[in-house]
C-alpha cells in the first residue's frame, strides 16, 4: 500500500472527499477533531479557552460567533457556526487538517436529525417523564422502556403511526454506541430547533445550530454507519412534525414585549423601558460562548426591575428571556437556564426600575 492513509495526496483525505460530497448535496460542514466530535479550535481571538479547554485564554475577545468576521475570511472559528457548503473553503480546511472529522450543521443543511440513544442512563423516576406531555399507552410498563428505541416506538404507537426506524424509509445512521440518527429533510429557512429529551426520554433532536458527525465518520468509540440502501433523507413526516411542534421544537410567533399599562407617573419613560427590554434580550440572543448563563441572569435582573414596578408581568419576563435564549441555542427545557433567569428576576425585583422621566422630575420638584 502507498502512504495514502497517513499522507493525503493530491486528491486529499477521505474526510475531504466526504466533506465535499456533503457540500455538493447542500449540506454545510465544519471540521472536528481527528477521531473526535469536538470542533477544531478557532483562532486566538475567537477561543475563550487555551488548548485543553479549561484555562481561560487571555487573548480571547468576547464577541458573537454568529457574526464573527473570521467566517468571511474562511476560518473555522466557533465550531458549528463556521459550517459552509463552499467547496473552496472546505478544500482549504482539509488541506490544513486532512484528518479532521466532518461535522454537519443540521439547520443550514435543511435537516432535522432524530438522535435515538441506546444507553439507558438517567432513567426518569416518574412514568410521565418518558413521553413529555403524553400518557403512556394502556399496558405499557415504564420498566420496559430502556432506551430511546423504546420511547420513540411508543411515541409512534400513541400517534397510531409506523415505527420511524421503518417508515418512511430514510437515511439512518447507526452510531458507535448502538444509537441511531434518523435524517429528515425540512424546508430551507425553517426554524426547527434542538433539544435533549424534550420529544421523548433518550431521544435528542438535532436541528438549527446543532450538529451530527456525517455518515462514515470514525471516532475512537467506533463508526457512524449508514444502514441499508436508503441514502436520502425523507421529508419530515407530518405526525413527527406535529409532535416536534407540540414539544417546543418550533419557536412561537415572534411577539413584541407586552408591557403592562404603566402608572401615569412613568408613562413618559416607555421609550426608555422598551430600550431596556430590547438591549437585554439582544444581549442574550448574541451571547458569546461561555457568557450564555451570565447573559440570562443579567437579562433577568433588567426585566426583573420592570417587574418590580409593575411594568411587566413576571411570566412575560420569563417567556421573553426564554425565547431570546432559544435564539442562542439554549433550550427552554434546560433547568439550569430557567433557574438562572428566575434568580436574575428575583434580584431585579429588589431594585425596582425608576424611569428618568423629565415630567416626573418636575412634579417632584414642585412638591
Ligand atoms: Zn477567529
Ligand atoms: Zn470569532
mmCIF file of C-alpha atoms and ligand atoms in Angstrom:
data_model
loop_
_atom_site.group_PDB
_atom_site.id
_atom_site.type_symbol
_atom_site.label_atom_id
_atom_site.label_comp_id
_atom_site.label_asym_id
_atom_site.label_seq_id
_atom_site.Cartn_x
_atom_site.Cartn_y
_atom_site.Cartn_z
ATOM 1 C CA UNK A 1 0.000 0.000 0.000
ATOM 2 C CA UNK A 2 1.035 3.565 -0.564
ATOM 3 C CA UNK A 3 1.209 6.111 2.202
ATOM 4 C CA UNK A 4 -2.205 7.492 1.229
ATOM 5 C CA UNK A 5 -3.652 6.851 4.667
ATOM 6 C CA UNK A 6 -1.130 8.920 6.553
ATOM 7 C CA UNK A 7 -0.178 11.494 3.918
ATOM 8 C CA UNK A 8 -3.088 12.549 1.753
ATOM 9 C CA UNK A 9 -2.050 13.061 -1.856
ATOM 10 C CA UNK A 10 -3.354 15.487 -4.424
ATOM 11 C CA UNK A 11 -6.906 14.127 -4.079
ATOM 12 C CA UNK A 12 -6.996 14.716 -0.366
ATOM 13 C CA UNK A 13 -8.054 12.636 2.584
ATOM 14 C CA UNK A 14 -11.216 10.508 2.866
ATOM 15 C CA UNK A 15 -12.554 13.183 5.201
ATOM 16 C CA UNK A 16 -12.123 15.847 2.489
ATOM 17 C CA UNK A 17 -13.900 13.607 -0.028
ATOM 18 C CA UNK A 18 -16.726 13.136 2.435
ATOM 19 C CA UNK A 19 -16.937 16.872 3.230
ATOM 20 C CA UNK A 20 -17.099 17.779 -0.476
ATOM 21 C CA UNK A 21 -19.714 15.077 -1.108
ATOM 22 C CA UNK A 22 -21.867 16.653 1.624
ATOM 23 C CA UNK A 23 -21.352 20.162 0.249
ATOM 24 C CA UNK A 24 -22.421 19.065 -3.247
ATOM 25 C CA UNK A 25 -25.765 17.958 -1.870
ATOM 26 C CA UNK A 26 -26.173 21.231 0.008
ATOM 27 C CA UNK A 27 -25.081 20.082 3.440
ATOM 28 C CA UNK A 28 -22.992 22.615 5.382
ATOM 29 C CA UNK A 29 -19.946 21.116 7.109
ATOM 30 C CA UNK A 30 -17.205 22.145 9.538
ATOM 31 C CA UNK A 31 -14.054 20.430 10.816
ATOM 32 C CA UNK A 32 -13.975 18.466 14.071
ATOM 33 C CA UNK A 33 -11.012 16.951 15.902
ATOM 34 C CA UNK A 34 -9.468 13.876 14.271
ATOM 35 C CA UNK A 35 -11.198 10.770 15.658
ATOM 36 C CA UNK A 36 -13.418 13.033 17.750
ATOM 37 C CA UNK A 37 -16.579 15.089 17.725
ATOM 38 C CA UNK A 38 -15.356 18.361 19.244
ATOM 39 C CA UNK A 39 -14.791 21.229 16.818
ATOM 40 C CA UNK A 40 -11.260 22.261 15.899
ATOM 41 C CA UNK A 41 -10.037 25.193 17.958
ATOM 42 C CA UNK A 42 -10.530 28.572 16.297
ATOM 43 C CA UNK A 43 -8.102 31.486 16.148
ATOM 44 C CA UNK A 44 -6.767 33.054 19.368
ATOM 45 C CA UNK A 45 -9.196 35.980 19.292
ATOM 46 C CA UNK A 46 -12.177 33.603 18.987
ATOM 47 C CA UNK A 47 -11.223 30.922 21.537
ATOM 48 C CA UNK A 48 -12.413 31.501 25.134
ATOM 49 C CA UNK A 49 -10.073 28.800 26.447
ATOM 50 C CA UNK A 50 -6.479 27.751 25.908
ATOM 51 C CA UNK A 51 -5.892 24.355 24.211
ATOM 52 C CA UNK A 52 -7.173 21.764 26.661
ATOM 53 C CA UNK A 53 -10.374 23.660 27.180
ATOM 54 C CA UNK A 54 -10.276 24.608 30.860
ATOM 55 C CA UNK A 55 -7.890 27.546 31.282
ATOM 56 C CA UNK A 56 -9.267 30.937 30.100
ATOM 57 C CA UNK A 57 -7.428 32.359 27.081
ATOM 58 C CA UNK A 58 -6.141 35.910 27.789
ATOM 59 C CA UNK A 59 -6.137 36.687 24.046
ATOM 60 C CA UNK A 60 -9.853 35.934 23.720
ATOM 61 C CA UNK A 61 -12.045 38.892 22.748
ATOM 62 C CA UNK A 62 -15.685 38.479 23.674
ATOM 63 C CA UNK A 63 -17.944 38.583 20.598
ATOM 64 C CA UNK A 64 -20.886 36.804 18.983
ATOM 65 C CA UNK A 65 -19.922 33.745 16.936
ATOM 66 C CA UNK A 66 -22.838 34.243 14.542
ATOM 67 C CA UNK A 67 -21.406 37.494 13.192
ATOM 68 C CA UNK A 68 -17.673 36.767 13.542
ATOM 69 C CA UNK A 69 -15.635 38.250 10.669
ATOM 70 C CA UNK A 70 -13.358 35.170 10.709
ATOM 71 C CA UNK A 71 -16.005 33.272 8.709
ATOM 72 C CA UNK A 72 -15.904 35.711 5.788
ATOM 73 C CA UNK A 73 -12.139 35.194 5.851
ATOM 74 C CA UNK A 74 -12.604 31.419 5.580
ATOM 75 C CA UNK A 75 -11.569 30.435 9.131
ATOM 76 C CA UNK A 76 -13.199 27.621 11.094
ATOM 77 C CA UNK A 77 -13.712 29.613 14.326
ATOM 78 C CA UNK A 78 -16.778 28.922 16.546
ATOM 79 C CA UNK A 79 -17.195 25.283 15.527
ATOM 80 C CA UNK A 80 -20.579 24.528 14.010
ATOM 81 C CA UNK A 81 -21.172 28.228 13.276
ATOM 82 C CA UNK A 82 -18.369 28.113 10.665
ATOM 83 C CA UNK A 83 -20.185 25.416 8.661
ATOM 84 C CA UNK A 84 -20.269 26.057 4.928
ATOM 85 C CA UNK A 85 -21.025 24.461 1.552
ATOM 86 C CA UNK A 86 -18.246 26.488 -0.110
ATOM 87 C CA UNK A 87 -16.009 23.877 -1.793
ATOM 88 C CA UNK A 88 -13.005 26.183 -1.886
ATOM 89 C CA UNK A 89 -13.132 26.902 1.838
ATOM 90 C CA UNK A 90 -13.755 23.230 2.628
ATOM 91 C CA UNK A 91 -10.805 22.134 0.477
ATOM 92 C CA UNK A 92 -8.588 24.658 2.255
ATOM 93 C CA UNK A 93 -9.656 23.445 5.701
ATOM 94 C CA UNK A 94 -8.971 19.787 4.985
ATOM 95 C CA UNK A 95 -5.673 20.556 3.230
ATOM 96 C CA UNK A 96 -4.634 22.187 6.510
ATOM 97 C CA UNK A 97 -6.080 19.443 8.732
ATOM 98 C CA UNK A 98 -6.605 16.353 6.493
ATOM 99 C CA UNK A 99 -7.589 14.098 9.387
ATOM 100 C CA UNK A 100 -10.273 16.389 10.762
ATOM 101 C CA UNK A 101 -13.619 14.678 11.140
ATOM 102 C CA UNK A 102 -16.593 16.155 9.309
ATOM 103 C CA UNK A 103 -19.418 17.728 11.300
ATOM 104 C CA UNK A 104 -22.726 18.627 9.689
ATOM 105 C CA UNK A 105 -24.681 21.767 10.644
ATOM 106 C CA UNK A 106 -28.240 20.454 10.734
ATOM 107 C CA UNK A 107 -30.146 23.713 10.193
ATOM 108 C CA UNK A 108 -28.008 25.021 7.340
ATOM 109 C CA UNK A 109 -28.294 21.582 5.699
ATOM 110 C CA UNK A 110 -32.123 21.796 5.932
ATOM 111 C CA UNK A 111 -32.194 18.704 8.107
ATOM 112 C CA UNK A 112 -33.723 17.599 11.363
ATOM 113 C CA UNK A 113 -31.949 14.564 12.809
ATOM 114 C CA UNK A 114 -33.714 12.459 15.422
ATOM 115 C CA UNK A 115 -30.947 11.123 17.659
ATOM 116 C CA UNK A 116 -32.012 7.882 19.312
ATOM 117 C CA UNK A 117 -29.881 6.958 22.326
ATOM 118 C CA UNK A 118 -29.354 3.339 23.211
ATOM 119 C CA UNK A 119 -27.552 3.756 26.526
ATOM 120 C CA UNK A 120 -30.190 3.929 29.209
ATOM 121 C CA UNK A 121 -28.505 6.333 31.636
ATOM 122 C CA UNK A 122 -30.545 8.680 33.849
ATOM 123 C CA UNK A 123 -33.774 6.777 33.627
ATOM 124 C CA UNK A 124 -36.548 9.001 34.961
ATOM 125 C CA UNK A 125 -38.451 8.022 38.092
ATOM 126 C CA UNK A 126 -41.819 9.417 37.021
ATOM 127 C CA UNK A 127 -43.639 7.491 34.268
ATOM 128 C CA UNK A 128 -44.803 10.834 32.816
ATOM 129 C CA UNK A 129 -41.206 11.763 32.002
ATOM 130 C CA UNK A 130 -40.771 9.096 29.320
ATOM 131 C CA UNK A 131 -43.085 10.874 26.878
ATOM 132 C CA UNK A 132 -43.376 14.510 27.975
ATOM 133 C CA UNK A 133 -46.998 15.668 27.768
ATOM 134 C CA UNK A 134 -48.290 12.279 26.647
ATOM 135 C CA UNK A 135 -49.872 9.414 28.537
ATOM 136 C CA UNK A 136 -48.159 6.039 28.063
ATOM 137 C CA UNK A 137 -50.450 3.612 26.230
ATOM 138 C CA UNK A 138 -52.565 1.190 28.246
ATOM 139 C CA UNK A 139 -50.459 -1.791 29.268
ATOM 140 C CA UNK A 140 -47.084 -0.122 28.661
ATOM 141 C CA UNK A 141 -44.972 -0.659 31.752
ATOM 142 C CA UNK A 142 -42.352 2.072 32.243
ATOM 143 C CA UNK A 143 -39.799 -0.579 33.271
ATOM 144 C CA UNK A 144 -39.910 -1.917 29.690
ATOM 145 C CA UNK A 145 -38.661 1.428 28.353
ATOM 146 C CA UNK A 146 -34.896 1.098 28.498
ATOM 147 C CA UNK A 147 -33.672 3.293 25.624
ATOM 148 C CA UNK A 148 -34.674 5.841 23.011
ATOM 149 C CA UNK A 149 -35.518 2.991 20.657
ATOM 150 C CA UNK A 150 -38.374 2.125 23.037
ATOM 151 C CA UNK A 151 -39.649 5.636 23.752
ATOM 152 C CA UNK A 152 -39.643 6.616 20.057
ATOM 153 C CA UNK A 153 -41.557 3.420 19.253
ATOM 154 C CA UNK A 154 -44.123 4.250 21.957
ATOM 155 C CA UNK A 155 -44.436 7.814 20.654
ATOM 156 C CA UNK A 156 -45.254 6.360 17.222
ATOM 157 C CA UNK A 157 -47.730 3.971 18.831
ATOM 158 C CA UNK A 158 -49.693 6.674 20.652
ATOM 159 C CA UNK A 159 -49.905 8.507 17.311
ATOM 160 C CA UNK A 160 -51.060 5.319 15.517
ATOM 161 C CA UNK A 161 -48.059 5.654 13.210
ATOM 162 C CA UNK A 162 -45.449 3.162 11.937
ATOM 163 C CA UNK A 163 -42.036 2.921 13.582
ATOM 164 C CA UNK A 164 -39.908 5.864 12.398
ATOM 165 C CA UNK A 165 -36.993 3.442 12.001
ATOM 166 C CA UNK A 166 -39.063 1.635 9.343
ATOM 167 C CA UNK A 167 -41.480 4.011 7.670
ATOM 168 C CA UNK A 168 -40.939 6.209 5.750
ATOM 169 C CA UNK A 169 -37.573 4.808 4.606
ATOM 170 C CA UNK A 170 -34.956 7.481 5.279
ATOM 171 C CA UNK A 171 -31.226 7.876 5.717
ATOM 172 C CA UNK A 172 -30.496 6.154 9.042
ATOM 173 C CA UNK A 173 -27.048 6.071 10.613
ATOM 174 C CA UNK A 174 -26.083 3.631 13.340
ATOM 175 C CA UNK A 175 -23.939 5.351 15.993
ATOM 176 C CA UNK A 176 -20.946 3.807 17.791
ATOM 177 C CA UNK A 177 -22.991 3.123 20.928
ATOM 178 C CA UNK A 178 -25.866 1.397 19.089
ATOM 179 C CA UNK A 179 -27.959 4.532 18.824
ATOM 180 C CA UNK A 180 -29.500 5.753 15.589
ATOM 181 C CA UNK A 181 -29.563 9.044 13.680
ATOM 182 C CA UNK A 182 -32.713 9.407 11.570
ATOM 183 C CA UNK A 183 -32.291 12.114 8.930
ATOM 184 C CA UNK A 184 -35.278 14.145 7.738
ATOM 185 C CA UNK A 185 -35.392 16.893 5.110
ATOM 186 C CA UNK A 186 -37.108 20.135 6.093
ATOM 187 C CA UNK A 187 -37.829 23.342 4.193
ATOM 188 C CA UNK A 188 -34.958 25.810 3.793
ATOM 189 C CA UNK A 189 -35.403 28.634 6.250
ATOM 190 C CA UNK A 190 -37.477 26.554 8.659
ATOM 191 C CA UNK A 191 -36.924 27.226 12.336
ATOM 192 C CA UNK A 192 -36.726 23.742 13.874
ATOM 193 C CA UNK A 193 -34.556 23.664 16.938
ATOM 194 C CA UNK A 194 -32.665 21.203 19.066
ATOM 195 C CA UNK A 195 -33.422 19.606 22.402
ATOM 196 C CA UNK A 196 -32.194 16.880 24.660
ATOM 197 C CA UNK A 197 -35.031 14.573 25.608
ATOM 198 C CA UNK A 198 -37.896 17.038 25.104
ATOM 199 C CA UNK A 199 -39.580 14.821 22.489
ATOM 200 C CA UNK A 200 -39.105 11.579 24.397
ATOM 201 C CA UNK A 201 -36.687 10.299 27.014
ATOM 202 C CA UNK A 202 -33.328 9.262 25.441
ATOM 203 C CA UNK A 203 -34.292 10.860 22.128
ATOM 204 C CA UNK A 204 -32.497 14.086 21.223
ATOM 205 C CA UNK A 205 -33.410 16.405 18.393
ATOM 206 C CA UNK A 206 -30.574 17.830 16.318
ATOM 207 C CA UNK A 207 -31.775 20.913 14.452
ATOM 208 C CA UNK A 208 -30.873 24.564 13.932
ATOM 209 C CA UNK A 209 -27.311 25.281 15.106
ATOM 210 C CA UNK A 210 -26.898 21.696 16.257
ATOM 211 C CA UNK A 211 -24.656 19.169 14.552
ATOM 212 C CA UNK A 212 -24.035 15.482 13.883
ATOM 213 C CA UNK A 213 -20.965 13.667 12.555
ATOM 214 C CA UNK A 214 -21.582 12.846 8.876
ATOM 215 C CA UNK A 215 -22.250 9.224 7.856
ATOM 216 C CA UNK A 216 -18.955 7.351 7.650
ATOM 217 C CA UNK A 217 -17.299 9.305 10.487
ATOM 218 C CA UNK A 218 -14.893 7.284 12.616
ATOM 219 C CA UNK A 219 -14.385 8.248 16.266
ATOM 220 C CA UNK A 220 -12.441 6.465 18.994
ATOM 221 C CA UNK A 221 -15.611 4.655 20.129
ATOM 222 C CA UNK A 222 -16.438 3.373 16.633
ATOM 223 C CA UNK A 223 -18.187 4.396 13.406
ATOM 224 C CA UNK A 224 -21.282 6.177 12.199
ATOM 225 C CA UNK A 225 -22.572 3.714 9.611
ATOM 226 C CA UNK A 226 -25.415 4.356 7.172
ATOM 227 C CA UNK A 227 -27.865 1.458 7.334
ATOM 228 C CA UNK A 228 -29.383 -0.276 4.335
ATOM 229 C CA UNK A 229 -29.753 1.185 0.877
ATOM 230 C CA UNK A 230 -31.504 4.449 1.638
ATOM 231 C CA UNK A 231 -29.058 7.300 1.168
ATOM 232 C CA UNK A 232 -31.544 10.178 1.035
ATOM 233 C CA UNK A 233 -33.407 11.811 3.891
ATOM 234 C CA UNK A 234 -37.190 11.500 3.649
ATOM 235 C CA UNK A 235 -39.367 14.547 4.215
ATOM 236 C CA UNK A 236 -40.130 15.018 7.912
ATOM 237 C CA UNK A 237 -43.364 13.023 8.472
ATOM 238 C CA UNK A 238 -46.370 15.179 9.316
ATOM 239 C CA UNK A 239 -47.098 13.401 12.584
ATOM 240 C CA UNK A 240 -43.500 13.777 13.750
ATOM 241 C CA UNK A 241 -43.541 17.458 12.789
ATOM 242 C CA UNK A 242 -46.708 17.888 14.868
ATOM 243 C CA UNK A 243 -45.062 16.153 17.841
ATOM 244 C CA UNK A 244 -41.982 18.361 17.480
ATOM 245 C CA UNK A 245 -44.155 21.470 17.474
ATOM 246 C CA UNK A 246 -46.098 20.238 20.486
ATOM 247 C CA UNK A 247 -42.866 19.703 22.413
ATOM 248 C CA UNK A 248 -41.447 23.159 21.691
ATOM 249 C CA UNK A 249 -39.087 22.490 18.777
ATOM 250 C CA UNK A 250 -40.533 25.364 16.778
ATOM 251 C CA UNK A 251 -40.471 28.904 18.119
ATOM 252 C CA UNK A 252 -43.835 30.527 18.822
ATOM 253 C CA UNK A 253 -44.584 33.521 16.590
ATOM 254 C CA UNK A 254 -42.332 36.431 17.498
ATOM 255 C CA UNK A 255 -44.034 38.863 19.811
ATOM 256 C CA UNK A 256 -43.279 42.327 20.974
ATOM 257 C CA UNK A 257 -42.578 42.758 24.664
ATOM 258 C CA UNK A 258 -46.041 43.284 26.100
ATOM 259 C CA UNK A 259 -45.656 45.956 28.703
ATOM 260 C CA UNK A 260 -48.472 46.374 31.162
ATOM 261 C CA UNK A 261 -50.199 49.753 31.258
ATOM 262 C CA UNK A 262 -47.753 51.953 33.084
ATOM 263 C CA UNK A 263 -48.735 54.127 36.015
ATOM 264 C CA UNK A 264 -49.214 57.733 34.838
ATOM 265 C CA UNK A 265 -46.073 58.825 36.611
ATOM 266 C CA UNK A 266 -43.849 56.673 34.394
ATOM 267 C CA UNK A 267 -45.673 56.875 31.065
ATOM 268 C CA UNK A 268 -43.035 59.196 29.694
ATOM 269 C CA UNK A 269 -40.453 56.512 30.368
ATOM 270 C CA UNK A 270 -41.984 53.982 27.985
ATOM 271 C CA UNK A 271 -39.371 54.513 25.259
ATOM 272 C CA UNK A 272 -36.643 54.010 27.812
ATOM 273 C CA UNK A 273 -38.342 50.872 29.110
ATOM 274 C CA UNK A 274 -38.547 49.404 25.621
ATOM 275 C CA UNK A 275 -34.863 50.110 25.108
ATOM 276 C CA UNK A 276 -34.040 48.316 28.355
ATOM 277 C CA UNK A 277 -36.029 45.271 27.208
ATOM 278 C CA UNK A 278 -34.576 45.234 23.696
ATOM 279 C CA UNK A 279 -30.998 45.585 24.934
ATOM 280 C CA UNK A 280 -31.390 42.817 27.495
ATOM 281 C CA UNK A 281 -32.894 40.370 25.001
ATOM 282 C CA UNK A 282 -30.390 41.224 22.266
ATOM 283 C CA UNK A 283 -27.527 40.534 24.668
ATOM 284 C CA UNK A 284 -28.949 37.074 25.412
ATOM 285 C CA UNK A 285 -29.554 36.214 21.751
ATOM 286 C CA UNK A 286 -25.964 37.179 20.878
ATOM 287 C CA UNK A 287 -24.158 35.972 23.990
ATOM 288 C CA UNK A 288 -20.630 34.737 23.361
ATOM 289 C CA UNK A 289 -19.686 31.163 24.202
ATOM 290 C CA UNK A 290 -19.083 30.970 27.931
ATOM 291 C CA UNK A 291 -21.282 34.018 28.587
ATOM 292 C CA UNK A 292 -24.652 32.440 27.949
ATOM 293 C CA UNK A 293 -25.604 31.798 31.545
ATOM 294 C CA UNK A 294 -24.392 35.186 32.702
ATOM 295 C CA UNK A 295 -26.396 36.909 29.947
ATOM 296 C CA UNK A 296 -29.540 35.124 31.132
ATOM 297 C CA UNK A 297 -29.012 36.343 34.678
ATOM 298 C CA UNK A 298 -28.288 39.925 33.590
ATOM 299 C CA UNK A 299 -31.407 39.975 31.384
ATOM 300 C CA UNK A 300 -33.387 38.514 34.270
ATOM 301 C CA UNK A 301 -32.244 41.334 36.525
ATOM 302 C CA UNK A 302 -33.019 44.030 33.907
ATOM 303 C CA UNK A 303 -36.533 42.728 33.290
ATOM 304 C CA UNK A 304 -36.994 41.906 36.979
ATOM 305 C CA UNK A 305 -36.566 45.616 37.722
ATOM 306 C CA UNK A 306 -39.555 46.277 35.429
ATOM 307 C CA UNK A 307 -41.499 43.504 37.119
ATOM 308 C CA UNK A 308 -40.689 45.154 40.434
ATOM 309 C CA UNK A 309 -42.568 48.341 39.492
ATOM 310 C CA UNK A 310 -45.451 46.559 37.739
ATOM 311 C CA UNK A 311 -44.370 47.425 34.201
ATOM 312 C CA UNK A 312 -44.203 43.804 33.112
ATOM 313 C CA UNK A 313 -45.624 40.554 34.405
ATOM 314 C CA UNK A 314 -43.145 38.043 35.736
ATOM 315 C CA UNK A 315 -44.380 35.352 33.340
ATOM 316 C CA UNK A 316 -43.796 37.683 30.381
ATOM 317 C CA UNK A 317 -40.281 38.401 31.605
ATOM 318 C CA UNK A 318 -39.501 34.681 31.828
ATOM 319 C CA UNK A 319 -41.082 33.989 28.410
ATOM 320 C CA UNK A 320 -39.214 36.786 26.658
ATOM 321 C CA UNK A 321 -35.827 35.797 28.050
ATOM 322 C CA UNK A 322 -36.511 32.133 27.327
ATOM 323 C CA UNK A 323 -37.339 32.987 23.710
ATOM 324 C CA UNK A 324 -34.199 35.098 23.351
ATOM 325 C CA UNK A 325 -32.217 32.231 24.887
ATOM 326 C CA UNK A 326 -33.588 29.821 22.325
ATOM 327 C CA UNK A 327 -32.301 32.074 19.569
ATOM 328 C CA UNK A 328 -28.907 31.458 21.155
ATOM 329 C CA UNK A 329 -29.481 27.694 21.276
ATOM 330 C CA UNK A 330 -30.461 27.483 24.951
ATOM 331 C CA UNK A 331 -33.384 25.083 25.199
ATOM 332 C CA UNK A 332 -36.473 26.111 27.172
ATOM 333 C CA UNK A 333 -36.174 22.709 28.809
ATOM 334 C CA UNK A 334 -32.759 23.445 30.314
ATOM 335 C CA UNK A 335 -33.490 23.513 34.031
ATOM 336 C CA UNK A 336 -30.266 25.348 34.870
ATOM 337 C CA UNK A 337 -31.086 28.173 32.439
ATOM 338 C CA UNK A 338 -34.604 28.588 33.830
ATOM 339 C CA UNK A 339 -33.172 28.733 37.351
ATOM 340 C CA UNK A 340 -30.686 31.396 36.289
ATOM 341 C CA UNK A 341 -33.423 33.526 34.706
ATOM 342 C CA UNK A 342 -35.570 33.228 37.840
ATOM 343 C CA UNK A 343 -32.581 34.214 40.008
ATOM 344 C CA UNK A 344 -31.939 37.299 37.886
ATOM 345 C CA UNK A 345 -35.573 38.358 38.042
ATOM 346 C CA UNK A 346 -35.606 37.999 41.836
ATOM 347 C CA UNK A 347 -32.500 40.201 42.074
ATOM 348 C CA UNK A 348 -34.090 42.783 39.754
ATOM 349 C CA UNK A 349 -37.305 42.923 41.751
ATOM 350 C CA UNK A 350 -35.270 44.014 44.774
ATOM 351 C CA UNK A 351 -34.052 47.116 42.890
ATOM 352 C CA UNK A 352 -37.150 48.352 41.016
ATOM 353 C CA UNK A 353 -36.755 50.377 37.862
ATOM 354 C CA UNK A 354 -37.173 54.153 38.216
ATOM 355 C CA UNK A 355 -37.508 55.811 34.820
ATOM 356 C CA UNK A 356 -35.836 59.149 34.469
ATOM 357 C CA UNK A 357 -38.847 60.962 33.130
ATOM 358 C CA UNK A 358 -38.473 64.758 32.978
ATOM 359 C CA UNK A 359 -42.127 65.363 33.857
ATOM 360 C CA UNK A 360 -41.912 63.111 36.876
ATOM 361 C CA UNK A 361 -38.818 65.002 37.949
ATOM 362 C CA UNK A 362 -40.671 68.337 37.623
ATOM 363 C CA UNK A 363 -43.602 67.047 39.689
ATOM 364 C CA UNK A 364 -41.166 66.039 42.368
ATOM 365 C CA UNK A 365 -39.504 69.438 42.227
ATOM 366 C CA UNK A 366 -42.802 71.176 42.870
ATOM 367 C CA UNK A 367 -43.699 69.039 45.842
HETATM 368 ZN ZN1 LIG B 1 -11.425 33.669 14.636
HETATM 369 ZN ZN1 LIG B 2 -14.814 34.907 16.222
#
